[in-house]
Short mmCIF file of C-alpha atoms in Angstrom, two decimals:
data_model
loop_
_atom_site.label_atom_id
_atom_site.label_comp_id
_atom_site.label_asym_id
_atom_site.label_seq_id
_atom_site.Cartn_x
_atom_site.Cartn_y
_atom_site.Cartn_z
CA MET A 1 -21.94 -4.84 7.78
CA PRO A 2 -22.59 -1.94 10.18
CA GLU A 3 -19.75 -0.38 11.96
CA ALA A 4 -19.00 -1.27 15.60
CA PRO A 5 -21.07 0.99 17.92
CA ALA A 6 -19.13 3.54 20.00
CA GLY A 7 -18.68 2.70 23.66
CA LYS A 8 -16.58 0.69 26.17
CA LEU A 9 -16.97 -3.04 25.93
CA ARG A 10 -15.74 -5.56 28.60
CA LEU A 11 -15.17 -9.10 27.47
CA THR A 12 -13.57 -12.34 28.71
CA VAL A 13 -11.50 -14.22 26.26
CA PRO A 14 -12.87 -17.77 25.82
CA ALA A 15 -10.49 -20.62 26.51
CA GLY A 16 -11.08 -21.93 23.05
CA ARG A 17 -9.22 -18.76 21.60
CA ALA A 18 -6.02 -19.51 23.42
CA GLY A 19 -2.98 -19.04 21.19
CA GLU A 20 -4.62 -16.65 18.86
CA ARG A 21 -3.38 -13.03 18.06
CA LEU A 22 -5.24 -10.29 19.72
CA ASP A 23 -5.93 -8.53 16.41
CA ARG A 24 -7.48 -11.65 14.88
CA TYR A 25 -9.66 -12.31 17.92
CA LEU A 26 -11.08 -8.75 18.21
CA PRO A 27 -12.99 -8.67 14.96
CA ASP A 28 -14.95 -11.85 15.91
CA ALA A 29 -15.53 -10.59 19.55
CA VAL A 30 -16.84 -7.10 18.46
CA PRO A 31 -19.48 -7.06 15.80
CA GLY A 32 -18.79 -4.64 13.00
CA LEU A 33 -15.07 -4.21 13.79
CA SER A 34 -12.55 -4.83 10.95
CA ARG A 35 -9.06 -6.22 11.69
CA ALA A 36 -7.62 -2.97 10.33
CA ARG A 37 -9.74 -0.86 12.73
CA ALA A 38 -9.05 -3.24 15.62
CA GLN A 39 -5.20 -2.67 14.92
CA ARG A 40 -5.81 0.98 15.03
CA LEU A 41 -7.59 0.82 18.38
CA ILE A 42 -4.76 -1.24 19.80
CA GLU A 43 -2.12 1.21 18.49
CA GLU A 44 -4.21 4.08 20.20
CA GLY A 45 -4.01 2.37 23.51
CA ARG A 46 -7.91 1.80 23.49
CA VAL A 47 -7.60 -2.01 23.98
CA LEU A 48 -6.51 -3.40 27.44
CA LEU A 49 -5.68 -6.89 27.96
CA SER A 50 -5.76 -7.91 31.66
CA GLY A 51 -5.83 -4.10 32.44
CA ALA A 52 -2.75 -3.16 30.43
CA PRO A 53 -2.27 -2.04 26.75
CA ALA A 54 -1.40 -4.84 24.43
CA ARG A 55 0.21 -5.35 21.00
CA SER A 56 -1.56 -6.46 17.94
CA SER A 57 0.54 -9.59 17.96
CA ALA A 58 -0.18 -10.46 21.66
CA ARG A 59 -1.15 -14.22 22.02
CA LEU A 60 -4.06 -14.86 24.03
CA ARG A 61 -4.05 -17.41 26.89
CA GLY A 62 -7.91 -17.58 27.57
CA GLY A 63 -9.67 -16.24 30.45
CA GLU A 64 -8.07 -12.75 30.23
CA ALA A 65 -10.28 -9.67 30.90
CA LEU A 66 -10.48 -7.53 27.71
CA THR A 67 -11.60 -3.96 27.47
CA VAL A 68 -12.26 -2.41 24.10
CA GLU A 69 -12.99 1.37 23.79
CA VAL A 70 -14.69 2.33 20.44
CA PRO A 71 -14.68 5.99 20.10
CA PRO A 72 -17.60 7.91 18.68
CA PRO A 73 -17.30 9.12 15.03
CA VAL A 74 -15.53 12.38 14.68
CA PRO A 75 -17.07 14.90 12.15
CA LEU A 76 -15.17 14.99 8.82
CA ASP A 77 -13.44 18.38 8.62
CA LEU A 78 -11.65 18.10 5.17
CA ALA A 79 -12.40 20.39 2.32
CA PRO A 80 -13.48 19.01 -1.10
CA GLU A 81 -11.37 20.34 -3.84
CA GLU A 82 -11.93 20.44 -7.52
CA VAL A 83 -8.79 18.42 -8.48
CA PRO A 84 -8.80 16.65 -11.85
CA LEU A 85 -9.20 12.88 -11.36
CA LYS A 86 -9.15 9.99 -13.75
CA VAL A 87 -11.94 7.58 -12.79
CA LEU A 88 -11.92 4.19 -14.29
CA HIS A 89 -15.20 2.94 -12.56
CA GLU A 90 -17.89 4.40 -10.21
CA ASP A 91 -20.93 2.92 -8.67
CA PRO A 92 -22.87 3.53 -5.31
CA CYS A 93 -20.41 1.63 -3.34
CA LEU A 94 -16.96 2.44 -4.73
CA LEU A 95 -14.67 4.25 -6.90
CA VAL A 96 -11.71 2.99 -8.89
CA VAL A 97 -9.23 5.78 -9.82
CA GLU A 98 -5.77 6.14 -11.45
CA LYS A 99 -3.63 8.28 -9.22
CA PRO A 100 -0.84 10.34 -10.82
CA ALA A 101 2.67 10.42 -9.47
CA GLY A 102 3.13 13.31 -7.13
CA MET A 103 -0.41 13.23 -5.53
CA VAL A 104 -0.46 12.31 -1.88
CA VAL A 105 -3.35 9.93 -1.06
CA HIS A 106 -4.51 11.49 2.21
CA PRO A 107 -3.77 14.61 4.39
CA ALA A 108 -0.59 14.34 6.43
CA PRO A 109 1.80 16.92 8.06
CA GLY A 110 3.02 19.10 5.18
CA HIS A 111 0.23 17.85 2.82
CA SER A 112 -3.14 19.26 3.97
CA VAL A 113 -4.67 20.12 0.53
CA GLY A 114 -4.52 18.79 -3.00
CA THR A 115 -4.58 15.10 -1.78
CA LEU A 116 -6.67 12.37 -3.40
CA VAL A 117 -8.95 12.56 -0.54
CA ASN A 118 -9.76 16.13 -1.16
CA ALA A 119 -10.55 15.37 -4.82
CA LEU A 120 -12.66 12.37 -3.95
CA LEU A 121 -14.79 14.29 -1.39
CA SER A 122 -15.52 16.75 -4.27
CA ARG A 123 -16.53 14.03 -6.59
CA ALA A 124 -18.25 11.47 -4.33
CA GLY A 125 -19.64 13.74 -1.44
CA THR A 126 -19.43 11.04 1.14
CA LEU A 127 -16.81 8.26 1.78
CA SER A 128 -16.59 5.42 4.24
CA GLY A 129 -15.63 6.68 7.72
CA ILE A 130 -13.73 3.51 8.77
CA GLY A 131 -10.26 4.84 7.71
CA GLY A 132 -10.65 7.73 10.20
CA VAL A 133 -11.03 11.53 9.85
CA ALA A 134 -7.99 11.90 7.65
CA ARG A 135 -8.38 8.82 5.58
CA PRO A 136 -12.03 8.51 4.51
CA GLY A 137 -12.62 5.78 1.97
CA ILE A 138 -8.95 4.81 1.82
CA VAL A 139 -8.69 1.01 1.74
CA HIS A 140 -5.18 0.74 0.46
CA ARG A 141 -2.52 3.35 -0.33
CA LEU A 142 0.16 4.27 -2.90
CA ASP A 143 3.22 6.32 -2.16
CA ARG A 144 3.24 9.90 -3.36
CA ASP A 145 5.60 9.10 -6.43
CA THR A 146 3.82 5.85 -7.16
CA SER A 147 1.30 6.17 -9.87
CA GLY A 148 -1.58 3.84 -10.77
CA ILE A 149 -4.81 2.17 -9.73
CA LEU A 150 -6.62 2.52 -6.27
CA VAL A 151 -10.01 1.44 -5.10
CA VAL A 152 -11.99 3.71 -2.74
CA ALA A 153 -14.87 2.81 -0.64
CA LYS A 154 -17.92 5.03 -0.54
CA ASN A 155 -19.51 3.39 2.43
CA ASP A 156 -18.67 1.17 5.28
CA ALA A 157 -19.99 -2.12 4.03
CA ALA A 158 -17.86 -1.74 0.95
CA HIS A 159 -14.83 -0.86 3.04
CA HIS A 160 -15.27 -3.93 5.18
CA GLY A 161 -15.63 -6.13 2.12
CA LEU A 162 -12.45 -4.59 0.39
CA SER A 163 -10.50 -4.79 3.66
CA ALA A 164 -11.20 -8.40 4.05
CA GLN A 165 -9.94 -9.24 0.68
CA LEU A 166 -6.76 -7.45 1.39
CA ALA A 167 -6.48 -9.33 4.70
CA ALA A 168 -7.10 -12.56 2.81
CA HIS A 169 -4.62 -11.74 0.08
CA THR A 170 -7.24 -12.29 -2.62
CA MET A 171 -7.00 -8.95 -4.24
CA ASP A 172 -4.87 -9.02 -7.38
CA ARG A 173 -2.38 -6.11 -7.22
CA ARG A 174 0.36 -5.84 -9.78
CA TYR A 175 2.97 -3.14 -10.39
CA HIS A 176 5.68 -2.44 -13.02
CA GLY A 177 8.98 -0.93 -11.97
CA VAL A 178 12.12 0.08 -13.62
CA VAL A 179 15.11 -0.93 -11.65
CA PHE A 180 18.83 -0.64 -11.71
CA GLY A 181 20.41 -4.00 -12.85
CA SER A 182 18.50 -7.27 -13.01
CA PRO A 183 17.72 -9.84 -10.49
CA THR A 184 19.92 -13.18 -10.86
CA ARG A 185 16.76 -15.10 -11.60
CA ALA A 186 14.31 -14.09 -14.28
CA GLU A 187 11.39 -14.67 -11.84
CA GLY A 188 11.06 -15.54 -8.20
CA THR A 189 9.57 -14.59 -4.78
CA VAL A 190 11.03 -12.49 -2.10
CA SER A 191 9.59 -13.44 1.37
CA THR A 192 11.04 -11.34 4.37
CA ARG A 193 10.05 -9.59 7.40
CA ILE A 194 9.72 -5.82 6.97
CA GLY A 195 9.54 -3.21 9.85
CA ARG A 196 10.74 0.12 10.87
CA HIS A 197 14.42 0.72 10.22
CA PRO A 198 16.24 0.48 13.54
CA VAL A 199 17.93 3.82 12.98
CA HIS A 200 16.19 5.76 10.28
CA ARG A 201 12.52 5.66 11.63
CA LYS A 202 11.09 7.16 8.48
CA LYS A 203 12.29 4.24 6.53
CA MET A 204 11.29 0.58 6.43
CA ALA A 205 13.80 -2.36 6.34
CA VAL A 206 14.05 -6.08 5.95
CA LEU A 207 14.59 -7.35 9.45
CA PRO A 208 15.84 -10.80 10.65
CA ALA A 209 13.01 -11.35 13.31
CA ARG A 210 10.81 -8.44 14.05
CA GLY A 211 8.33 -6.72 11.61
CA ARG A 212 5.68 -8.42 9.52
CA ILE A 213 5.83 -10.97 6.78
CA ALA A 214 6.08 -9.46 3.30
CA VAL A 215 5.86 -11.53 0.11
CA THR A 216 6.38 -10.12 -3.40
CA HIS A 217 6.53 -12.19 -6.52
CA TYR A 218 8.59 -10.73 -9.36
CA ARG A 219 9.13 -11.38 -13.03
CA ARG A 220 11.63 -9.78 -15.43
CA LEU A 221 9.90 -8.45 -18.56
CA GLU A 222 12.83 -6.62 -20.27
CA GLU A 223 16.45 -5.62 -19.99
CA PHE A 224 17.65 -2.46 -21.63
CA GLY A 225 21.21 -1.34 -20.97
CA PRO A 226 22.00 -1.61 -17.29
CA PHE A 227 18.32 -1.38 -16.31
CA SER A 228 15.31 -3.83 -16.26
CA LEU A 229 11.61 -3.58 -16.35
CA LEU A 230 9.98 -5.89 -13.80
CA GLU A 231 6.49 -7.00 -12.90
CA PHE A 232 5.53 -7.32 -9.24
CA ARG A 233 2.63 -9.19 -7.79
CA LEU A 234 1.88 -8.65 -4.09
CA SER A 235 0.69 -11.25 -1.63
CA THR A 236 0.93 -8.79 1.32
CA GLY A 237 0.73 -4.99 1.39
CA ARG A 238 3.41 -3.60 3.77
CA THR A 239 4.57 -0.05 3.77
CA HIS A 240 7.10 0.55 0.92
CA GLN A 241 7.07 -3.31 0.34
CA VAL A 242 8.17 -3.22 -3.32
CA ARG A 243 10.75 -0.62 -2.87
CA VAL A 244 12.27 -2.42 0.05
CA HIS A 245 12.27 -5.78 -1.59
CA CYS A 246 13.99 -4.33 -4.77
CA ALA A 247 16.70 -2.75 -2.60
CA HIS A 248 16.99 -6.24 -0.87
CA LEU A 249 17.56 -7.78 -4.39
CA ARG A 250 20.19 -5.21 -5.01
CA CYS A 251 18.09 -3.85 -7.78
CA PRO A 252 16.80 -0.58 -6.58
CA ILE A 253 13.99 1.25 -8.32
CA VAL A 254 15.17 3.98 -10.45
CA GLY A 255 14.46 7.40 -8.93
CA ASP A 256 14.03 6.00 -5.41
CA ASP A 257 16.69 8.13 -3.55
CA VAL A 258 15.46 6.66 -0.26
CA TYR A 259 16.16 3.06 -0.79
CA GLY A 260 18.35 3.31 -3.84
CA ARG A 261 20.41 5.77 -5.75
CA PRO A 262 20.30 9.59 -6.53
CA ARG A 263 17.81 10.83 -8.97
CA LYS A 264 20.58 12.38 -11.23
CA ILE A 265 21.89 9.31 -13.33
CA VAL A 266 24.62 9.13 -15.86
CA LEU A 267 23.62 7.09 -18.84
CA GLY A 268 26.22 5.49 -21.16
CA LYS A 269 29.97 6.00 -21.29
CA GLY A 270 32.49 8.12 -23.12
CA GLU A 271 31.22 10.37 -25.76
CA ARG A 272 27.69 9.05 -25.74
CA SER A 273 27.23 9.52 -21.99
CA ARG A 274 24.65 12.01 -20.73
CA ALA A 275 23.26 12.81 -17.25
CA VAL A 276 19.43 12.81 -16.68
CA THR A 277 17.42 13.57 -13.50
CA VAL A 278 14.18 11.80 -12.98
CA SER A 279 11.43 13.60 -11.16
CA ARG A 280 9.90 10.56 -9.49
CA PHE A 281 10.67 6.89 -8.80
CA PHE A 282 9.47 4.48 -11.58
CA LEU A 283 6.87 2.43 -9.89
CA HIS A 284 3.47 2.05 -11.25
CA ALA A 285 0.27 0.07 -10.04
CA PHE A 286 -0.84 -0.95 -13.52
CA HIS A 287 -3.39 -3.77 -12.62
CA LEU A 288 -5.96 -4.39 -9.87
CA GLY A 289 -8.69 -7.13 -9.63
CA PHE A 290 -11.06 -7.81 -6.89
CA ALA A 291 -14.58 -9.05 -6.09
CA HIS A 292 -17.10 -6.27 -5.82
CA PRO A 293 -17.78 -6.06 -2.02
CA VAL A 294 -21.56 -5.91 -2.36
CA THR A 295 -22.53 -7.58 -5.68
CA GLY A 296 -19.69 -10.22 -5.71
CA GLU A 297 -18.96 -9.39 -9.38
CA HIS A 298 -15.27 -9.79 -10.42
CA LEU A 299 -13.77 -6.49 -11.51
CA VAL A 300 -10.40 -6.14 -13.33
CA PHE A 301 -8.73 -2.84 -14.25
CA THR A 302 -5.57 -2.33 -16.12
CA VAL A 303 -3.89 0.90 -17.22
CA PRO A 304 -0.82 1.53 -19.42
CA ASP A 305 2.56 2.64 -17.96
CA PRO A 306 3.12 6.29 -17.51
CA PRO A 307 5.25 8.02 -20.55
CA GLU A 308 8.15 8.61 -18.17
CA PHE A 309 8.95 4.87 -18.49
CA SER A 310 9.21 4.83 -22.26
CA ALA A 311 10.98 8.17 -22.33
CA PHE A 312 13.70 6.86 -19.80
CA ARG A 313 14.00 3.60 -21.96
CA ALA A 314 14.55 5.65 -25.09
CA ALA A 315 17.17 7.81 -23.47
CA VAL A 316 19.03 4.70 -22.19
CA LEU A 317 18.97 3.03 -25.58
CA SER A 318 20.21 6.13 -27.27
CA THR A 319 23.41 5.92 -25.36
CA GLN A 320 23.90 2.28 -26.11
CA ARG A 321 24.21 2.34 -29.97
#
């Protein structure tokens, strides 16, 4: 699907679309505009509803005047870097890579080099431009300390197709995480609203009314000492979703000093006790399945947990004997 052409479009909302969210209507009204890009244009104030900036969640009444400004593409000004990268799959449309913990996905304040995007540009040459100047090819993200599988779009058609699967919740994304304690139930589903923390704006939080619906399915795989290994399957992809939901379950992820506890952990009691400091939080995207956005082939990728997981487990068990 070609990208939406640059320029300013003036539309009238049909009466038949009354009651629909603005960000759901826009991709139908503007050819080549994905929902993710529509939301970015709205956030940037480039979408006017009845002459005024609107929110993505604004409900249409029908008959309103709608102005959409699609900016021209900005030349990419990121330097390719020869950074080692573990590639699980590559074809003319996409790349599937395993991101190590500690690597930032795309440039941001304080992280202008050494990112996954810099490494991808060195390998692939060109990437989809839909994600913007700083996020070429990036369809979904992992936090800096989260390791695991990511799919990256090389062209806009692949990006549109992958984004559509994310929006429809048909992409199979699974994580493993080591947590403090254990959920009351061996498996279950956490469904809440997640949005910006009302006080700490760099954090996300479970909110009673605002925010966006977030759904995480979990399953306990093992208990060892006062810790558990959980599997998570995501139905949505909100910022910090698994981390926030683990804290909500009162089982924060080991090493997550933002939503959980300090990284220095005392294992065991008495003479067998020992203090360990973990260098990252223990969350790993071990499984990814999706339909190839161009060929339709079903692709599935699975990678083992990082060695830090087994080393921590061994350290815990050594204090339990």
